PDB file of C-alpha atoms in Angstrom:
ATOM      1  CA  UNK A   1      52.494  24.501  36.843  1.00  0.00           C
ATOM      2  CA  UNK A   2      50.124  25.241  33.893  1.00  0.00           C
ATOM      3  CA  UNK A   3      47.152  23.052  33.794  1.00  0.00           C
ATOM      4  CA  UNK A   4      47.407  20.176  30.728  1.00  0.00           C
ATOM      5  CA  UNK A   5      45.621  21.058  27.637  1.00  0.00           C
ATOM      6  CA  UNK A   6      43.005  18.355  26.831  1.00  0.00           C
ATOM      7  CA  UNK A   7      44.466  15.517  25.050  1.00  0.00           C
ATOM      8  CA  UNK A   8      43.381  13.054  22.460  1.00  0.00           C
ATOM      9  CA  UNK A   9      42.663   9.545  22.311  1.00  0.00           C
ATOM     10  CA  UNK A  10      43.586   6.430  19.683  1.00  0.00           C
ATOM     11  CA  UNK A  11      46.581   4.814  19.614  1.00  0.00           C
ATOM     12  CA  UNK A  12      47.249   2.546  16.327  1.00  0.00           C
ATOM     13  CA  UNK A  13      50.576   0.704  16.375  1.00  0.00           C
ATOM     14  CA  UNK A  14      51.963  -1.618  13.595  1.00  0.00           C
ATOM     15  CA  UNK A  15      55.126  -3.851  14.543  1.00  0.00           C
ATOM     16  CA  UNK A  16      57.267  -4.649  11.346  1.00  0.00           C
ATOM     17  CA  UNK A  17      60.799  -5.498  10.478  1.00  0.00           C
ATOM     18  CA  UNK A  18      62.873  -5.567  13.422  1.00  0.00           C
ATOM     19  CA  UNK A  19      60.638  -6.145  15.753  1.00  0.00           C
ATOM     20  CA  UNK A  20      59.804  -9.621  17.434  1.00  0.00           C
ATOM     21  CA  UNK A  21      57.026  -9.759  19.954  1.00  0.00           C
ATOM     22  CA  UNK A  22      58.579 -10.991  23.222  1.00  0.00           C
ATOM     23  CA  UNK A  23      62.199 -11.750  21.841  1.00  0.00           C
ATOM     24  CA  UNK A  24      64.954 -10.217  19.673  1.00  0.00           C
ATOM     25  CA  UNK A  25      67.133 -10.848  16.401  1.00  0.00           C
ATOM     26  CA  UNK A  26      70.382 -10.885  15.907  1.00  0.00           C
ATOM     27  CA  UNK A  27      72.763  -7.833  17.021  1.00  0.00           C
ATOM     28  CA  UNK A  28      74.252  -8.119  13.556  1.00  0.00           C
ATOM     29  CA  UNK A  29      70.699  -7.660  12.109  1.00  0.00           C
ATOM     30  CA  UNK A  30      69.261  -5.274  14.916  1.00  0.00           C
ATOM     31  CA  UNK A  31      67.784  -6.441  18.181  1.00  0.00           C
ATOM     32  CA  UNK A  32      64.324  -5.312  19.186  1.00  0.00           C
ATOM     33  CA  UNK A  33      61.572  -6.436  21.150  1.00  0.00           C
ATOM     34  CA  UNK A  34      57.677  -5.340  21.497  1.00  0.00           C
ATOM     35  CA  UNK A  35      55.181  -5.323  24.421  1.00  0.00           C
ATOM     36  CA  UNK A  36      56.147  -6.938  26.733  1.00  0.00           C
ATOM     37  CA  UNK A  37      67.534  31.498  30.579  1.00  0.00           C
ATOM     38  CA  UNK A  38      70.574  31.128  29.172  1.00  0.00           C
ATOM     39  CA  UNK A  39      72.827  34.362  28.486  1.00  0.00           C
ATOM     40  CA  UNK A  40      73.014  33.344  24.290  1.00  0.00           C
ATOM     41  CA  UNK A  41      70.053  35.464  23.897  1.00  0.00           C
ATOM     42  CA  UNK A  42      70.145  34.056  19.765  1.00  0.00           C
ATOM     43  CA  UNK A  43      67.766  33.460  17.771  1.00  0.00           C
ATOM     44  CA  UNK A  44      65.938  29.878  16.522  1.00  0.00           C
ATOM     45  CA  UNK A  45      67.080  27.814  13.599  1.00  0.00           C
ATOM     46  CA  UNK A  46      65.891  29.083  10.521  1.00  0.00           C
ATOM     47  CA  UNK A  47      65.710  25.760   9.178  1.00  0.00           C
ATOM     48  CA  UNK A  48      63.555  25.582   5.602  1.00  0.00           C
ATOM     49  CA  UNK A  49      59.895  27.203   4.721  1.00  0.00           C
ATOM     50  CA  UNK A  50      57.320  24.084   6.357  1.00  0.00           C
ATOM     51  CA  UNK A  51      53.792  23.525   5.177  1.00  0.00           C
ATOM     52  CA  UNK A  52      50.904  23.289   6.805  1.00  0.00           C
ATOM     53  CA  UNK A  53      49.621  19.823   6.669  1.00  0.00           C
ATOM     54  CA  UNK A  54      51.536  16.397   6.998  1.00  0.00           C
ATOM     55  CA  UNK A  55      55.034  16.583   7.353  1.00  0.00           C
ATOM     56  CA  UNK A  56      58.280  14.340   8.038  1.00  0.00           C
ATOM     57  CA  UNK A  57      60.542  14.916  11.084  1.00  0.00           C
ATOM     58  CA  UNK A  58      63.706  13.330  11.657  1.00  0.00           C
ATOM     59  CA  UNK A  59      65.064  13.021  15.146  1.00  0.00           C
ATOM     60  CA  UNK A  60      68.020  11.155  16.697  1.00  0.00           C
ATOM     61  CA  UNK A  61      71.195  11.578  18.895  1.00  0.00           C
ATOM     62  CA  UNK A  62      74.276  10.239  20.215  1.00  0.00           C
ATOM     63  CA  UNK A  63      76.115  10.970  16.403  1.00  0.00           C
ATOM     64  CA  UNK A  64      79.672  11.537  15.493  1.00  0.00           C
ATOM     65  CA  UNK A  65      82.915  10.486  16.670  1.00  0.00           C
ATOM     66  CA  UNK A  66      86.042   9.597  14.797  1.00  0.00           C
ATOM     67  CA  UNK A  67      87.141   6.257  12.874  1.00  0.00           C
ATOM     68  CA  UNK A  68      84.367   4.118  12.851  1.00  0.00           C
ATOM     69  CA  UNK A  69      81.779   5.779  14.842  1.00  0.00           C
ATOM     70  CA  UNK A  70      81.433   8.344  11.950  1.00  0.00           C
ATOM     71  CA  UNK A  71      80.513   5.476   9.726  1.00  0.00           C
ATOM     72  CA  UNK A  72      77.420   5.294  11.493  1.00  0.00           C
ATOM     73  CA  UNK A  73      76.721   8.779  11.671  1.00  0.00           C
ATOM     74  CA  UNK A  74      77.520   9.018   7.610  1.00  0.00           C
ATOM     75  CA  UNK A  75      74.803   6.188   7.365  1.00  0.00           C
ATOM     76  CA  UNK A  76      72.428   7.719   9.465  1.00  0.00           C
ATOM     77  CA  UNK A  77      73.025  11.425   7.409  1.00  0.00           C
ATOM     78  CA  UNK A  78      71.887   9.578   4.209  1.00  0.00           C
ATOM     79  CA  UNK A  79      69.233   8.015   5.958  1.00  0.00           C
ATOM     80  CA  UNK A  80      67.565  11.355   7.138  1.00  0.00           C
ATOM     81  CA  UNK A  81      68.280  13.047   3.582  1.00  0.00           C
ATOM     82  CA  UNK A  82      66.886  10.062   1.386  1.00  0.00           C
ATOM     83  CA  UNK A  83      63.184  10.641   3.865  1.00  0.00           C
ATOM     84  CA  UNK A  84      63.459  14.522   2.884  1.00  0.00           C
ATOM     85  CA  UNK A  85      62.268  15.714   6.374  1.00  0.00           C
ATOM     86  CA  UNK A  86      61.294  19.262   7.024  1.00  0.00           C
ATOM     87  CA  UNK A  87      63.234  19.461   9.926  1.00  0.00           C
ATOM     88  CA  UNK A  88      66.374  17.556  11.585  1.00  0.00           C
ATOM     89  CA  UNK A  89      65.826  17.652  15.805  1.00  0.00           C
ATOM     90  CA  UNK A  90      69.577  16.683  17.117  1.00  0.00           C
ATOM     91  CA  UNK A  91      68.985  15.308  20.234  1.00  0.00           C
ATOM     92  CA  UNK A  92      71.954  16.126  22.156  1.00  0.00           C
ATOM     93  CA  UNK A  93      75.711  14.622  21.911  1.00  0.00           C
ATOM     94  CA  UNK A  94      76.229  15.616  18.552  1.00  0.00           C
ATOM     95  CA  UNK A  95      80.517  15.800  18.642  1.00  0.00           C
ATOM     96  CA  UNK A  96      82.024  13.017  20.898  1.00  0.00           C
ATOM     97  CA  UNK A  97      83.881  13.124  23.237  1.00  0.00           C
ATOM     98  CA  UNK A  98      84.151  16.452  24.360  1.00  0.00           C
ATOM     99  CA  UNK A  99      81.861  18.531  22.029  1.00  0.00           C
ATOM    100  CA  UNK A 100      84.835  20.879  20.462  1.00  0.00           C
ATOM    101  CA  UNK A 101      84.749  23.224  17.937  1.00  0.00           C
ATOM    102  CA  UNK A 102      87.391  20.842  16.421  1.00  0.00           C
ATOM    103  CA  UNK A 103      85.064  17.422  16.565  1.00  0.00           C
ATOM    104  CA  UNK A 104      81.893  19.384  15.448  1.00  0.00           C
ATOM    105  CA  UNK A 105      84.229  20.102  12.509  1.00  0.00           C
ATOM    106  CA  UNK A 106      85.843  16.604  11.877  1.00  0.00           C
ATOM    107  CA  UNK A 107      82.995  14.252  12.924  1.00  0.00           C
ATOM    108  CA  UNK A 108      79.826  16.231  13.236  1.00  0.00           C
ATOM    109  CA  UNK A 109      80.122  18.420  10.181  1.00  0.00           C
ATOM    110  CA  UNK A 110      81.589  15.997   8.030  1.00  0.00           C
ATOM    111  CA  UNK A 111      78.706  13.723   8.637  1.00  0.00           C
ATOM    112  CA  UNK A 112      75.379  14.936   9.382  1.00  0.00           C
ATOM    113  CA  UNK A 113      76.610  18.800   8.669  1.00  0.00           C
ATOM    114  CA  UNK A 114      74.232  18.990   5.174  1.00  0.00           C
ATOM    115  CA  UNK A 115      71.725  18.750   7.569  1.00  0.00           C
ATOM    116  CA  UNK A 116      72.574  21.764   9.183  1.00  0.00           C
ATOM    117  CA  UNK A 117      70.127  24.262   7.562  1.00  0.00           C
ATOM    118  CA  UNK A 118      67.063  22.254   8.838  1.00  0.00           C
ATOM    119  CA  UNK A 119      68.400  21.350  12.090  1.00  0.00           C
ATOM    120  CA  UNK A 120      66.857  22.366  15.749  1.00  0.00           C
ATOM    121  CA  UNK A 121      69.392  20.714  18.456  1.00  0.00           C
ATOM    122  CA  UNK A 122      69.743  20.378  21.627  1.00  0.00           C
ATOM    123  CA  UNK A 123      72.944  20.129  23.506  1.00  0.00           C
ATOM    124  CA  UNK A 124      73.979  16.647  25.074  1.00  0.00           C
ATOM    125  CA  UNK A 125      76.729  15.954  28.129  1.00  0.00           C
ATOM    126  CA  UNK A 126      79.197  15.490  26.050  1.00  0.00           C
ATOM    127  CA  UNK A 127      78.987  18.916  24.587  1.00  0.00           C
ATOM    128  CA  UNK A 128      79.429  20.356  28.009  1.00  0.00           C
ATOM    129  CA  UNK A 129      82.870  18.674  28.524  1.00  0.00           C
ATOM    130  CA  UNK A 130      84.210  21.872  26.769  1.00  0.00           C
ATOM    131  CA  UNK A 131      81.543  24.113  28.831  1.00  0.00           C
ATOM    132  CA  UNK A 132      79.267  24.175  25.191  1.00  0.00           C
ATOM    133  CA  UNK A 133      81.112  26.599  22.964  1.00  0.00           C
ATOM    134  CA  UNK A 134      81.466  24.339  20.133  1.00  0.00           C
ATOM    135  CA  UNK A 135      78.349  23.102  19.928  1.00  0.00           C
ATOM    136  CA  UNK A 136      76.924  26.696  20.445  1.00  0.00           C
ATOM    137  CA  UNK A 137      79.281  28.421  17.981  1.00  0.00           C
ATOM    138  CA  UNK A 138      78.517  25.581  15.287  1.00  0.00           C
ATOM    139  CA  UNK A 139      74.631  25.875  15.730  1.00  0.00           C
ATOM    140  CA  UNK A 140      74.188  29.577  16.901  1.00  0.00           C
ATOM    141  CA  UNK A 141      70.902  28.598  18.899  1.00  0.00           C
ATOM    142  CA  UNK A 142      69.914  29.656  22.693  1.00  0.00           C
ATOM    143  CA  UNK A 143      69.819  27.255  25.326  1.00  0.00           C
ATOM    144  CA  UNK A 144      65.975  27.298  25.542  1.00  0.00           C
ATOM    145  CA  UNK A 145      64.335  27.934  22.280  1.00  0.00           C
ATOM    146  CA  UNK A 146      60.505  27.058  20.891  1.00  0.00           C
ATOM    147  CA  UNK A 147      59.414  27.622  17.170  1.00  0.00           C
ATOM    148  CA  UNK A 148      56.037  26.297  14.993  1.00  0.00           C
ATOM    149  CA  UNK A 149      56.077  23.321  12.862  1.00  0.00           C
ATOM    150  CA  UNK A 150      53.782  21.921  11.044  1.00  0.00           C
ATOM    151  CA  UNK A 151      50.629  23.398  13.361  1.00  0.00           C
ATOM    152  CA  UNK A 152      52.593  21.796  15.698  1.00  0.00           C
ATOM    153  CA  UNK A 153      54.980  24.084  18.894  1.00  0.00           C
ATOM    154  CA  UNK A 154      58.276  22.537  19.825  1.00  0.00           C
ATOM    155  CA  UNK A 155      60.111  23.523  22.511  1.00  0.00           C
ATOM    156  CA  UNK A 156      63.927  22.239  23.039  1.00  0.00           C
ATOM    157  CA  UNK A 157      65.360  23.234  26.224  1.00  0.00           C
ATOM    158  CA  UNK A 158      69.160  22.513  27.523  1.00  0.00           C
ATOM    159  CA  UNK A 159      68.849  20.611  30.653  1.00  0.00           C
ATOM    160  CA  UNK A 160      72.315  21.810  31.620  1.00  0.00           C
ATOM    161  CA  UNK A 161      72.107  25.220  31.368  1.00  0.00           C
ATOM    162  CA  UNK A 162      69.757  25.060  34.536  1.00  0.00           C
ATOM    163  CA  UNK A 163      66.756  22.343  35.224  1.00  0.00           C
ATOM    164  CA  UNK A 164      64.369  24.965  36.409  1.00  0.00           C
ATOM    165  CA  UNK A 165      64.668  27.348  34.261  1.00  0.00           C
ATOM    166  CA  UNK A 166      64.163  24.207  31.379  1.00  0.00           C
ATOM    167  CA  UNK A 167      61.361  23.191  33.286  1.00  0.00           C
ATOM    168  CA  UNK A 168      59.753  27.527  33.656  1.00  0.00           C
ATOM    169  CA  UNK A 169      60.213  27.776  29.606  1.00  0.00           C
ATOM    170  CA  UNK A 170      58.151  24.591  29.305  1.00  0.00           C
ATOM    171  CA  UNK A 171      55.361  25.170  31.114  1.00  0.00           C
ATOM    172  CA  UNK A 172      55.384  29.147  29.434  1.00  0.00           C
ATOM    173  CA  UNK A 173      55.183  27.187  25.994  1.00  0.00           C
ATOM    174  CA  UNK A 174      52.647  24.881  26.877  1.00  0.00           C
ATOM    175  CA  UNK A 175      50.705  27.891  28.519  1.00  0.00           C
ATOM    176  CA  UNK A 176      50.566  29.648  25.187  1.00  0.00           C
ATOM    177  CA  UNK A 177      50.815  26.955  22.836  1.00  0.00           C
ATOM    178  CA  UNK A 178      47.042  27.280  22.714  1.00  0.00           C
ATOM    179  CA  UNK A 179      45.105  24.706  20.355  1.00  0.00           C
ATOM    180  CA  UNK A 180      48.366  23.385  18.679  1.00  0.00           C
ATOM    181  CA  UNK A 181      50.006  20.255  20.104  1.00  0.00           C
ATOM    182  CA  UNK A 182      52.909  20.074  21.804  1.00  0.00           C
ATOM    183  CA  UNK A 183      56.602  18.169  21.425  1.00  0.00           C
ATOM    184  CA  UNK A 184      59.646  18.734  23.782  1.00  0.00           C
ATOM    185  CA  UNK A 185      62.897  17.651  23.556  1.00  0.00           C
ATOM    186  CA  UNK A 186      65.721  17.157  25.435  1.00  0.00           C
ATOM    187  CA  UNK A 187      69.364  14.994  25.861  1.00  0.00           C
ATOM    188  CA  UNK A 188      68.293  12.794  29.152  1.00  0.00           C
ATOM    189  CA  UNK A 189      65.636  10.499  29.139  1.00  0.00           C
ATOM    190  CA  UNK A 190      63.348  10.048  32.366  1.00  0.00           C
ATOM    191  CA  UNK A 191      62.423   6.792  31.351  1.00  0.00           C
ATOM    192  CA  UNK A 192      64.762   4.460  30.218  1.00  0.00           C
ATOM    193  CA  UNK A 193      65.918   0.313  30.073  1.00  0.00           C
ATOM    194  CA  UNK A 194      69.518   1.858  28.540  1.00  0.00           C
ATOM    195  CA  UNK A 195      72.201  -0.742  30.434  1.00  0.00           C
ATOM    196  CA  UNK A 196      74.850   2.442  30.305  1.00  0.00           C
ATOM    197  CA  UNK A 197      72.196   5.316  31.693  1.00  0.00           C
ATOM    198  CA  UNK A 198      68.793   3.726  32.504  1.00  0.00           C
ATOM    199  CA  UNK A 199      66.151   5.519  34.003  1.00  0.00           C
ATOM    200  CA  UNK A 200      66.862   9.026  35.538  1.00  0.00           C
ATOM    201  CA  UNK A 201      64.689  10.395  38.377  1.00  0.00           C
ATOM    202  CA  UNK A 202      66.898  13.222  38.264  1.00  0.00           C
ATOM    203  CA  UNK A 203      64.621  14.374  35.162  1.00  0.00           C
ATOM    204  CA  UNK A 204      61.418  14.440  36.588  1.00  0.00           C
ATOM    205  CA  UNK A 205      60.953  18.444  36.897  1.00  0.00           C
ATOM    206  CA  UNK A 206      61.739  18.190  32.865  1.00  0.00           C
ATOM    207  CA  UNK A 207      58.873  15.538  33.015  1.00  0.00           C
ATOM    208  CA  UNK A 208      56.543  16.894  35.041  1.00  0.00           C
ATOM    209  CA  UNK A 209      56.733  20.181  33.379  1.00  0.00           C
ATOM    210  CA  UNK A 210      56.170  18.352  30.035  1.00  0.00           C
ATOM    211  CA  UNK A 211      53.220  16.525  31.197  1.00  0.00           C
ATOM    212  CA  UNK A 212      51.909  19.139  32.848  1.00  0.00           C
ATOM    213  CA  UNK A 213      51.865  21.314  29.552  1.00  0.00           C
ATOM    214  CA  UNK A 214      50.154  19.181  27.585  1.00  0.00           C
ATOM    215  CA  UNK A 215      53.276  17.751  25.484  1.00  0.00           C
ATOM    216  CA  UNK A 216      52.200  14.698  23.314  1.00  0.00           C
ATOM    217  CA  UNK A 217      55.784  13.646  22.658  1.00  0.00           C
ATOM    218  CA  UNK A 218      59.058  13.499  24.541  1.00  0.00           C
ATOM    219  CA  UNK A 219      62.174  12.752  22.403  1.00  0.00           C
ATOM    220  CA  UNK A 220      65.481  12.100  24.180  1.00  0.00           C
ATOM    221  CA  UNK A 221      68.232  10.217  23.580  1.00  0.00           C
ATOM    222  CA  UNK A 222      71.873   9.923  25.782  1.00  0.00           C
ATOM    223  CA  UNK A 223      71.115   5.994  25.969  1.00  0.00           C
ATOM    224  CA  UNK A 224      72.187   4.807  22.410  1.00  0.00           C
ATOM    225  CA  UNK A 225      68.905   2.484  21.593  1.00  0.00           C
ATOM    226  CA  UNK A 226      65.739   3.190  20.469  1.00  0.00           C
ATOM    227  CA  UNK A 227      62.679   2.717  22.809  1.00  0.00           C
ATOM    228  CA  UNK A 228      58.909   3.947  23.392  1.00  0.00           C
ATOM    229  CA  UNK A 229      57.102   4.466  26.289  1.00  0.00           C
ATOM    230  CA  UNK A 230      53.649   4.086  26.486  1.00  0.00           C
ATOM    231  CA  UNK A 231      51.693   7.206  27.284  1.00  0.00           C
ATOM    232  CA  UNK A 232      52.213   8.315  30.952  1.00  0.00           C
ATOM    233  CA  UNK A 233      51.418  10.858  33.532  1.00  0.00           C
ATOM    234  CA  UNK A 234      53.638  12.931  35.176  1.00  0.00           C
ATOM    235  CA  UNK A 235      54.099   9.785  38.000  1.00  0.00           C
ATOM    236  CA  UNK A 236      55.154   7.796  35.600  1.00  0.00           C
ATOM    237  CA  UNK A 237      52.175   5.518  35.100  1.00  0.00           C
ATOM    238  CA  UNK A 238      49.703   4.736  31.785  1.00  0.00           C
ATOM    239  CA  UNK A 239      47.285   6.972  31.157  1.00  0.00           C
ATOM    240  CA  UNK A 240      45.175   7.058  27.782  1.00  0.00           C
ATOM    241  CA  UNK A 241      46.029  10.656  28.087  1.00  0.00           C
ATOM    242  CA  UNK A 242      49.471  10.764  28.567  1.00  0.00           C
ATOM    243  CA  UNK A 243      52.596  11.719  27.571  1.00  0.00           C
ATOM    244  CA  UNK A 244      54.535   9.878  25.027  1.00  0.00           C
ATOM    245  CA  UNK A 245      58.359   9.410  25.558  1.00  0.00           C
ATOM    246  CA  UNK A 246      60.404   8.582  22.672  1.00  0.00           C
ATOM    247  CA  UNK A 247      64.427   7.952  22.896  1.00  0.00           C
ATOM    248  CA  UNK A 248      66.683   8.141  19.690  1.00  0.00           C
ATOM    249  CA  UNK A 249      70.261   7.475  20.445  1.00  0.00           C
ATOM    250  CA  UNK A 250      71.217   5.199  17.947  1.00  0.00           C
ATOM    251  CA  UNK A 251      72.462   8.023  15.552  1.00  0.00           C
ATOM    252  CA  UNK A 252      75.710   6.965  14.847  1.00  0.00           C
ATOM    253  CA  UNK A 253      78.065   6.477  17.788  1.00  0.00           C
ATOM    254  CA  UNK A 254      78.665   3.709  19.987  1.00  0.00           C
ATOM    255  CA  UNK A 255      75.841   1.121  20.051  1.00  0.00           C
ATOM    256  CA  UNK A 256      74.715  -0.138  23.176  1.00  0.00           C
ATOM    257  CA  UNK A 257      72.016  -2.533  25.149  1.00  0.00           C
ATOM    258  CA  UNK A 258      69.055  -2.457  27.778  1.00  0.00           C
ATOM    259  CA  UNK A 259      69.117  -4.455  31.114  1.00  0.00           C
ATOM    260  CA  UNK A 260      65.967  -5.587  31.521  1.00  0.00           C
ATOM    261  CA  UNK A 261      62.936  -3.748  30.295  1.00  0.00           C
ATOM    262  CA  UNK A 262      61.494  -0.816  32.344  1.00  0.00           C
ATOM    263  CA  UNK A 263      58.104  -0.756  32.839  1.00  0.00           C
ATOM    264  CA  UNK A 264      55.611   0.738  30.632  1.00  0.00           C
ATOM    265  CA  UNK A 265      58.716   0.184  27.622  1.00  0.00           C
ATOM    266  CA  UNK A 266      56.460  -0.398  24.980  1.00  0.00           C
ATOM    267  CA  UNK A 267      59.329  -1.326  21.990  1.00  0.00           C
ATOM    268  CA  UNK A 268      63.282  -1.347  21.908  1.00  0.00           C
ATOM    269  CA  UNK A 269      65.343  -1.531  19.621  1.00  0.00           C
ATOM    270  CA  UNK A 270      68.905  -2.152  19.681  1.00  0.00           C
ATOM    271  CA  UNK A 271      72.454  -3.488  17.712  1.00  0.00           C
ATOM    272  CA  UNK A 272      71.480  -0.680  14.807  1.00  0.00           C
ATOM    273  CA  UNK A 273      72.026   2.787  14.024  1.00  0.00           C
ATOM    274  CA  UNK A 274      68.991   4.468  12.979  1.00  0.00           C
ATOM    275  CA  UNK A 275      66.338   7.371  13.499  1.00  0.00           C
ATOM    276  CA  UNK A 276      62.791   8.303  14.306  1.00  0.00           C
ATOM    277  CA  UNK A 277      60.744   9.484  12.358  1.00  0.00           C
ATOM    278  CA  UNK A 278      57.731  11.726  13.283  1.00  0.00           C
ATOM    279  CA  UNK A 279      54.410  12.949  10.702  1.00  0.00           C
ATOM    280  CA  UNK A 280      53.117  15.667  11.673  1.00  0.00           C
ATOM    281  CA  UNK A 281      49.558  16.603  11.511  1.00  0.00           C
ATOM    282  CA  UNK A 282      47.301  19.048  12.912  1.00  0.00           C
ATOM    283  CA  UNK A 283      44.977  15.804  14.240  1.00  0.00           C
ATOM    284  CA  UNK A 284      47.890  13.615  15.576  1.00  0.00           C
ATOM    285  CA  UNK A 285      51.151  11.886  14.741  1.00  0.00           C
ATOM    286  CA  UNK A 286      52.780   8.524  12.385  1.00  0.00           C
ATOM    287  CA  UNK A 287      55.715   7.484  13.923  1.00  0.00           C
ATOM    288  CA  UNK A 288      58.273   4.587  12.233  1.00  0.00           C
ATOM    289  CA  UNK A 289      62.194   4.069  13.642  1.00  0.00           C
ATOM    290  CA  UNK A 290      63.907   2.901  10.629  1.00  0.00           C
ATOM    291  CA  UNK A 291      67.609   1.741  10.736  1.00  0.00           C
ATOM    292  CA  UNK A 292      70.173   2.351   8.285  1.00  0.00           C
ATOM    293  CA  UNK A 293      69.000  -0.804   6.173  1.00  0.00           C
ATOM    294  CA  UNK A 294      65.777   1.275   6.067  1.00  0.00           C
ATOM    295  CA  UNK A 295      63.616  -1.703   7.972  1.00  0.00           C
ATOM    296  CA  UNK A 296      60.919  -0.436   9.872  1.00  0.00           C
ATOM    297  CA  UNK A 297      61.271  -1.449  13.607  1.00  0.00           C
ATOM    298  CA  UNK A 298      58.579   0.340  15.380  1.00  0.00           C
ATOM    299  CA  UNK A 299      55.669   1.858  13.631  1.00  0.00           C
ATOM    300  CA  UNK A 300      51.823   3.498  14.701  1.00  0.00           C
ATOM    301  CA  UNK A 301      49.749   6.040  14.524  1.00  0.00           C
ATOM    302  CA  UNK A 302      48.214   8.382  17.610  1.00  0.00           C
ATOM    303  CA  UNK A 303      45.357  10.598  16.998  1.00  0.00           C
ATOM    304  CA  UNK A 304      44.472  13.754  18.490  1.00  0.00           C
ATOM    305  CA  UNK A 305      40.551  14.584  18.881  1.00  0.00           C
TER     306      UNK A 305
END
């Protein structure tokens, strides 16, 4: 494993909106709560010229399915377009249920699908119920890919498509990433207080190898709320120069609820659809989840040295 690049310290957060320190709204309003290789040898998303200093970043999961489901995902589409992000990260099952060529069509594409030209994904379960064609024929990506933004290298990798050889193109990344920080995505969270999924131990080599490069942020989704962690090492506990895991699955489908809180969860949010999104700047990182209302239910600010 590489050795971690030196990190950063300062950690600003703001709590507005949705969020209720130590209780929750209404579902109908949006719950939250506070502290307490592969062979497709293809090329990168193109996605849209980026500049150079600040920049938005939209990021979510868990989108389009049919009837009402792609009401939420429609919602969430004009959400992302109305913040004019440089770049869309997908974070995993995109097309429910089975990730066909068909449902990327009817559901995905009709939804989020103007998105498409600024769009880096990553492929979810569900697109492996029909062994990833559609999802790879509709996004023409590799399984493991890495591009610049912003000053910024991020690195999606397709837990599916084999966990070591995820975890090898990780740790190359972060080994020549250099000066510029680092953000990795993926579909399965490590850390989670998802009531369907939950915490996955199954994910540590992912996390490890992220932590171990020197990755600031982790975005996942596959649990359909909205939670961050505070910043951890690669055993899971706080460190001031840790890791920050992020999940984003409220993009449209199914919504669903935590059991409990896992530790070091430092904000949930649940009962909404709605997105992260990430600034981007060469000496750290805003982030703010909005949901489709557009109210703010986690914000801060993290600062690199």
């Amino acid at each position: 494993m590489v050795a971690r690049r030196p990190f950063r310290s300062g950690l600003a957060v703001v709590a507005a909106g949705l969020v209720v320190v130590g209780g929750c709204t209404s579902p109908s309003s949006g719950r939250s709560s506070a502290p307490a290789g592969s062979e497709r040898a293809r090329s990168a998303p193109s996605g849209v010229e980026v500049p150079t200093g600040n920049c938005v970043v939209a990021a979510a999961g868990d989108v389009a399915a049919e009837d009402d489901y792609r009401r939420g995902a429609a919602r969430t589409a004009e959400l992302i377009a109305a913040a004019r992000p440089v770049k869309v990260l997908a974070l995993g099952d995109l097309a429910y249920s089975d990730g066909t060529a068909a449902e990327f069509s009817d559901f995905y594409d009709r939804t989020w699908g103007d998105l498409r030209p600024i769009t880096a994904p990553t492929p979810g379960n569900h697109e492996y119920h029909s062994d990833g064609t559609g999802y790879f024929d509709y996004f023409d990506v590799p399984a493991n890919y890495a591009f610049d933004l912003c000053g910024w290298r991020v690195v999606s990798v397709d837990q599916y498509a084999g966990m070591g050889e995820a975890a090898d193109f990780i740790e190359a990344e972060g080994a020549s990433a250099g000066d510029r920080p680092l953000l990795v995505f993926w579909h399965e969270p490590r850390f989670s207080s998802g009531k369907t999924h939950g915490t996955n131990p199954g994910l540590q080599p992912l996390w490890e190898a992220a932590v171990g490069a020197g990755a600031e942020v982790v975005l996942n989704a596959h649990d359909h709320i909205y939670e961050r962690f505070e910043p951890m090492g690669a055993d899971g506990e706080p460190r001031p120069e840790g890791t920050v895991e992020f999940v984003s699955g409220n993009g449209g489908h199914r919504l669903r609820d935590i059991a409990g809180r896992e530790p070091h969860s430092a904000a949930v949010v649940v009962g909404t659809p709605g997105v992260l999104f990430l600034t981007l700047r060469a000496d750290g990182y805003d982030w703010s989840y909005r949901d489709v209302e557009d109210r703010t239910g986690d914000a801060g600010t993290r600062a690199l040295p």
